[in-house]
Amino acid sequence: MSDESSDRPATPPEEAASTTYAPVERASLQALASRFDYRHLLRRALVALAAGLVVGFLLGGWRIGLTAAIVAAIADTMYRARSVSSVPAWRRPSAAERRTEYQLKRLERSGYRTLHARAVPGSDAQIDHLVIGPTGVYAVDSEKWDKRLPVRVQSHRKLFHGPFNQRPRLDEARWEASQASELIGKALGREIQVVPSLAIYGPSIPWRILNVREVDVFSGSMVRKWITKRERSLTSAEIDSIYRAAERVLPPRYPES
């Protein structure tokens, strides 16, 4: 902070009371509709009105229509209460991430430690799960794909979900792991290998574990087996030092305010 800014008063001096009143904006349906926090109320009113008019017209009675409108409003209220969380969407893990977290939590008793939703500095990339344990260091990205579309590979170089080429997703996962390797290795002063992976939930995966473009691809249910079936290569002390370094160099994607 500059010297000039430090000389400024902490709070602006109080201004003399003014006798001029600010105009009050009149409430209108259009104004309410433009406000995000009132849109659900407008939608609820429209749902109730539509239900009341349709039922009242079909059954020929305003009392029945009014009852239908009230029931529709109550149903919409209950639906919103169940489907909308008070936690901002950008702070909540996806369903795929939660399923992977559950699996990884069960590895803690075996000496594994995990960091979830870690940012790669200088980018918008996120490592969903960074796992450090006796068998090594792993970057796991959890994906929920449409189960109606098949998953297939070509020559171990191309991954498709239906007609969609997933090369950008593979390249992103490989890049995230390489950045983690570089940052953690630099902090510790030695080489650290972080193995990239893609854990897919939804469609059937016609193989157990397949390396595509240097990224291990497998069904989300295979996460624990993929990690624990490798040879042990790290001691408890090494796991702790890598974990602490990763905490420093890979900040939380969504830090608590």
Short mmCIF file of C-alpha atoms in Angstrom, two decimals:
data_model
loop_
_atom_site.label_atom_id
_atom_site.label_comp_id
_atom_site.label_asym_id
_atom_site.label_seq_id
_atom_site.Cartn_x
_atom_site.Cartn_y
_atom_site.Cartn_z
CA MET A 1 0.00 0.00 0.00
CA SER A 2 1.40 3.44 -0.91
CA ASP A 3 2.08 6.28 1.58
CA GLU A 4 -0.59 8.37 -0.10
CA SER A 5 -3.29 5.80 0.57
CA SER A 6 -2.18 5.37 4.20
CA ASP A 7 -2.81 9.10 4.84
CA ARG A 8 -6.43 8.74 3.87
CA PRO A 9 -8.97 8.59 6.70
CA ALA A 10 -10.28 5.13 7.47
CA THR A 11 -13.86 6.28 6.96
CA PRO A 12 -15.17 9.23 4.96
CA PRO A 13 -16.35 12.23 7.01
CA GLU A 14 -20.07 12.35 7.67
CA GLU A 15 -21.95 14.57 5.29
CA ALA A 16 -24.59 16.98 6.41
CA ALA A 17 -28.08 15.54 6.40
CA SER A 18 -29.90 16.32 3.21
CA THR A 19 -33.55 17.26 3.02
CA THR A 20 -33.81 15.79 -0.49
CA TYR A 21 -35.41 12.37 -0.57
CA ALA A 22 -34.36 9.77 -3.11
CA PRO A 23 -37.17 8.67 -5.37
CA VAL A 24 -38.66 5.30 -4.50
CA GLU A 25 -38.83 2.86 -7.37
CA ARG A 26 -42.30 1.40 -7.64
CA ALA A 27 -42.54 -2.35 -7.64
CA SER A 28 -43.67 -3.90 -10.89
CA LEU A 29 -43.96 -7.40 -12.27
CA GLN A 30 -41.27 -6.62 -14.82
CA ALA A 31 -38.89 -5.32 -12.13
CA LEU A 32 -39.43 -8.38 -9.98
CA ALA A 33 -38.89 -10.70 -12.95
CA SER A 34 -35.53 -9.04 -13.66
CA ARG A 35 -34.27 -9.83 -10.16
CA PHE A 36 -32.78 -13.31 -9.89
CA ASP A 37 -33.84 -13.82 -6.27
CA TYR A 38 -37.53 -13.26 -7.14
CA ARG A 39 -37.73 -15.28 -10.34
CA HIS A 40 -38.71 -18.47 -8.57
CA LEU A 41 -41.69 -16.66 -6.99
CA LEU A 42 -42.85 -15.43 -10.38
CA ARG A 43 -42.45 -18.93 -11.81
CA ARG A 44 -44.43 -20.39 -8.91
CA ALA A 45 -47.23 -17.88 -9.45
CA LEU A 46 -47.40 -18.71 -13.16
CA VAL A 47 -47.47 -22.45 -12.43
CA ALA A 48 -50.27 -22.00 -9.92
CA LEU A 49 -52.24 -19.73 -12.28
CA ALA A 50 -51.89 -22.15 -15.18
CA ALA A 51 -52.96 -25.12 -13.05
CA GLY A 52 -55.94 -23.21 -11.67
CA LEU A 53 -57.15 -22.07 -15.09
CA VAL A 54 -56.77 -25.49 -16.74
CA VAL A 55 -58.39 -27.49 -13.95
CA GLY A 56 -61.11 -24.89 -13.40
CA PHE A 57 -61.95 -24.79 -17.10
CA LEU A 58 -61.99 -28.58 -17.51
CA LEU A 59 -64.00 -29.29 -14.38
CA GLY A 60 -66.14 -26.17 -14.55
CA GLY A 61 -65.69 -24.69 -11.09
CA TRP A 62 -63.61 -21.85 -9.68
CA ARG A 63 -63.32 -23.57 -6.30
CA ILE A 64 -61.72 -26.62 -7.88
CA GLY A 65 -59.46 -24.35 -9.92
CA LEU A 66 -58.39 -22.48 -6.79
CA THR A 67 -57.64 -25.75 -5.03
CA ALA A 68 -55.54 -26.90 -8.00
CA ALA A 69 -53.62 -23.62 -7.97
CA ILE A 70 -52.83 -23.99 -4.26
CA VAL A 71 -51.73 -27.61 -4.71
CA ALA A 72 -49.49 -26.61 -7.65
CA ALA A 73 -47.87 -23.83 -5.62
CA ILE A 74 -47.21 -26.21 -2.71
CA ALA A 75 -45.75 -28.83 -5.06
CA ASP A 76 -43.44 -26.25 -6.65
CA THR A 77 -42.31 -25.08 -3.21
CA MET A 78 -41.47 -28.65 -2.15
CA TYR A 79 -39.64 -29.34 -5.43
CA ARG A 80 -37.50 -26.23 -5.08
CA ALA A 81 -36.69 -27.00 -1.44
CA ARG A 82 -35.41 -30.44 -2.44
CA SER A 83 -33.60 -29.50 -5.64
CA VAL A 84 -31.99 -26.17 -4.72
CA SER A 85 -29.17 -26.07 -2.18
CA SER A 86 -28.25 -23.07 -0.07
CA VAL A 87 -24.60 -23.84 -0.87
CA PRO A 88 -23.49 -22.08 -4.09
CA ALA A 89 -23.26 -24.48 -7.02
CA TRP A 90 -19.61 -23.60 -7.69
CA ARG A 91 -18.68 -24.75 -4.19
CA ARG A 92 -20.36 -28.18 -4.45
CA PRO A 93 -18.55 -31.23 -5.83
CA SER A 94 -20.18 -33.06 -8.71
CA ALA A 95 -21.88 -36.42 -8.21
CA ALA A 96 -18.88 -38.13 -9.83
CA GLU A 97 -16.44 -36.35 -7.50
CA ARG A 98 -18.49 -37.34 -4.45
CA ARG A 99 -18.43 -41.01 -5.49
CA THR A 100 -14.67 -40.91 -5.93
CA GLU A 101 -14.22 -39.10 -2.61
CA TYR A 102 -16.16 -41.87 -0.88
CA GLN A 103 -13.83 -44.51 -2.32
CA LEU A 104 -10.68 -42.57 -1.49
CA LYS A 105 -11.78 -41.96 2.09
CA ARG A 106 -11.67 -45.71 2.65
CA LEU A 107 -7.97 -45.67 1.73
CA GLU A 108 -7.03 -43.43 4.66
CA ARG A 109 -6.63 -46.42 6.98
CA SER A 110 -4.00 -47.77 4.56
CA GLY A 111 -1.87 -44.63 4.77
CA TYR A 112 -3.20 -42.70 1.76
CA ARG A 113 -3.85 -38.97 1.92
CA THR A 114 -5.99 -36.99 -0.51
CA LEU A 115 -6.44 -33.36 -1.52
CA HIS A 116 -9.70 -32.58 -3.31
CA ALA A 117 -10.46 -29.82 -5.86
CA ARG A 118 -6.99 -28.29 -6.09
CA ALA A 119 -6.27 -25.47 -8.51
CA VAL A 120 -3.36 -25.39 -10.92
CA PRO A 121 -1.86 -21.89 -10.42
CA GLY A 122 -2.10 -19.57 -13.39
CA SER A 123 -4.93 -21.50 -15.03
CA ASP A 124 -8.60 -22.43 -14.67
CA ALA A 125 -7.69 -26.13 -14.43
CA GLN A 126 -8.62 -28.24 -11.43
CA ILE A 127 -7.27 -31.54 -10.16
CA ASP A 128 -10.36 -33.23 -8.74
CA HIS A 129 -8.39 -35.55 -6.43
CA LEU A 130 -4.66 -35.67 -5.71
CA VAL A 131 -3.83 -38.91 -3.93
CA ILE A 132 -0.53 -39.54 -2.11
CA GLY A 133 0.12 -42.97 -0.64
CA PRO A 134 2.42 -45.95 -0.34
CA THR A 135 2.10 -46.81 -4.06
CA GLY A 136 2.76 -43.30 -5.41
CA VAL A 137 1.10 -40.01 -6.31
CA TYR A 138 -2.01 -39.84 -8.50
CA ALA A 139 -4.17 -37.18 -10.12
CA VAL A 140 -7.72 -38.46 -10.53
CA ASP A 141 -10.29 -36.56 -12.59
CA SER A 142 -13.87 -37.76 -12.06
CA GLU A 143 -16.21 -37.67 -15.05
CA LYS A 144 -19.97 -38.35 -15.29
CA TRP A 145 -20.85 -39.21 -18.89
CA ASP A 146 -24.13 -40.06 -20.59
CA LYS A 147 -24.60 -43.80 -20.06
CA ARG A 148 -26.55 -44.11 -23.31
CA LEU A 149 -23.45 -43.41 -25.41
CA PRO A 150 -20.74 -46.10 -25.79
CA VAL A 151 -17.11 -45.57 -24.83
CA ARG A 152 -14.46 -46.86 -27.25
CA VAL A 153 -10.81 -46.36 -28.19
CA GLN A 154 -8.78 -46.45 -31.39
CA SER A 155 -5.14 -47.58 -31.36
CA HIS A 156 -4.73 -46.53 -27.71
CA ARG A 157 -4.51 -42.93 -28.96
CA LYS A 158 -8.13 -41.87 -29.37
CA LEU A 159 -10.93 -42.04 -26.82
CA PHE A 160 -14.53 -41.58 -27.93
CA HIS A 161 -17.75 -41.13 -26.00
CA GLY A 162 -20.32 -41.82 -28.67
CA PRO A 163 -19.27 -39.64 -31.63
CA PHE A 164 -17.32 -37.22 -29.42
CA ASN A 165 -13.53 -37.30 -29.42
CA GLN A 166 -12.24 -36.90 -25.85
CA ARG A 167 -8.69 -35.94 -26.78
CA PRO A 168 -9.00 -32.45 -25.16
CA ARG A 169 -10.09 -34.07 -21.90
CA LEU A 170 -7.18 -36.52 -21.96
CA ASP A 171 -4.69 -33.78 -22.79
CA GLU A 172 -6.06 -31.68 -19.94
CA ALA A 173 -5.72 -34.53 -17.43
CA ARG A 174 -2.15 -35.22 -18.56
CA TRP A 175 -1.24 -31.52 -18.37
CA GLU A 176 -2.70 -31.16 -14.87
CA ALA A 177 -0.64 -34.11 -13.62
CA SER A 178 2.54 -32.77 -15.25
CA GLN A 179 2.02 -29.38 -13.60
CA ALA A 180 1.52 -31.05 -10.22
CA SER A 181 4.71 -33.09 -10.77
CA GLU A 182 6.70 -29.98 -11.63
CA LEU A 183 5.38 -27.82 -8.78
CA ILE A 184 5.70 -30.47 -6.07
CA GLY A 185 9.11 -31.59 -7.34
CA LYS A 186 10.38 -28.01 -7.33
CA ALA A 187 9.15 -27.50 -3.77
CA LEU A 188 10.88 -30.68 -2.56
CA GLY A 189 14.00 -30.40 -4.70
CA ARG A 190 13.56 -33.82 -6.27
CA GLU A 191 11.61 -35.50 -9.03
CA ILE A 192 8.02 -36.45 -8.25
CA GLN A 193 5.91 -38.44 -10.69
CA VAL A 194 2.16 -37.81 -10.63
CA VAL A 195 0.17 -40.40 -12.59
CA PRO A 196 -2.82 -38.93 -14.51
CA SER A 197 -6.14 -40.72 -14.75
CA LEU A 198 -9.76 -40.38 -15.84
CA ALA A 199 -12.41 -42.13 -13.70
CA ILE A 200 -15.61 -42.40 -15.75
CA TYR A 201 -19.07 -42.91 -14.28
CA GLY A 202 -22.21 -43.66 -16.30
CA PRO A 203 -21.50 -45.70 -19.44
CA SER A 204 -20.08 -49.20 -19.40
CA ILE A 205 -16.29 -49.29 -19.85
CA PRO A 206 -15.29 -52.34 -21.96
CA TRP A 207 -11.89 -52.75 -20.27
CA ARG A 208 -10.44 -52.70 -16.77
CA ILE A 209 -7.62 -50.15 -17.05
CA LEU A 210 -6.38 -48.76 -20.35
CA ASN A 211 -3.67 -46.18 -20.97
CA VAL A 212 -4.80 -43.72 -23.65
CA ARG A 213 -2.49 -40.82 -24.57
CA GLU A 214 -0.49 -41.47 -21.36
CA VAL A 215 -3.63 -41.24 -19.19
CA ASP A 216 -5.08 -44.25 -17.38
CA VAL A 217 -8.78 -44.55 -18.20
CA PHE A 218 -11.14 -46.80 -16.24
CA SER A 219 -14.59 -47.11 -14.71
CA GLY A 220 -15.12 -44.96 -11.63
CA SER A 221 -15.70 -48.08 -9.55
CA MET A 222 -12.06 -49.10 -10.19
CA VAL A 223 -10.42 -46.11 -8.47
CA ARG A 224 -9.27 -47.91 -5.32
CA LYS A 225 -8.04 -51.01 -7.14
CA TRP A 226 -6.17 -48.87 -9.67
CA ILE A 227 -4.27 -47.15 -6.85
CA THR A 228 -3.65 -50.01 -4.44
CA LYS A 229 -2.60 -52.74 -6.91
CA ARG A 230 0.68 -50.98 -7.71
CA GLU A 231 3.99 -51.66 -5.99
CA ARG A 232 4.76 -49.75 -2.81
CA SER A 233 7.29 -46.99 -3.45
CA LEU A 234 6.87 -44.32 -0.75
CA THR A 235 7.51 -44.35 2.99
CA SER A 236 5.26 -42.65 5.54
CA ALA A 237 7.73 -39.77 5.87
CA GLU A 238 7.82 -39.28 2.10
CA ILE A 239 4.01 -39.33 1.93
CA ASP A 240 3.80 -36.60 4.59
CA SER A 241 6.40 -34.39 2.91
CA ILE A 242 4.76 -34.70 -0.53
CA TYR A 243 1.33 -34.02 0.98
CA ARG A 244 2.53 -30.86 2.74
CA ALA A 245 4.28 -29.62 -0.42
CA ALA A 246 1.17 -30.29 -2.52
CA GLU A 247 -0.94 -28.32 -0.02
CA ARG A 248 1.34 -25.32 -0.52
CA VAL A 249 1.78 -25.35 -4.30
CA LEU A 250 -1.74 -26.47 -5.28
CA PRO A 251 -4.21 -24.15 -3.53
CA PRO A 252 -7.87 -25.05 -2.98
CA ARG A 253 -9.92 -24.34 -6.10
CA TYR A 254 -12.67 -22.75 -4.01
CA PRO A 255 -11.09 -21.39 -0.82
CA GLU A 256 -13.30 -20.73 2.15
CA SER A 257 -14.12 -17.07 2.59
#
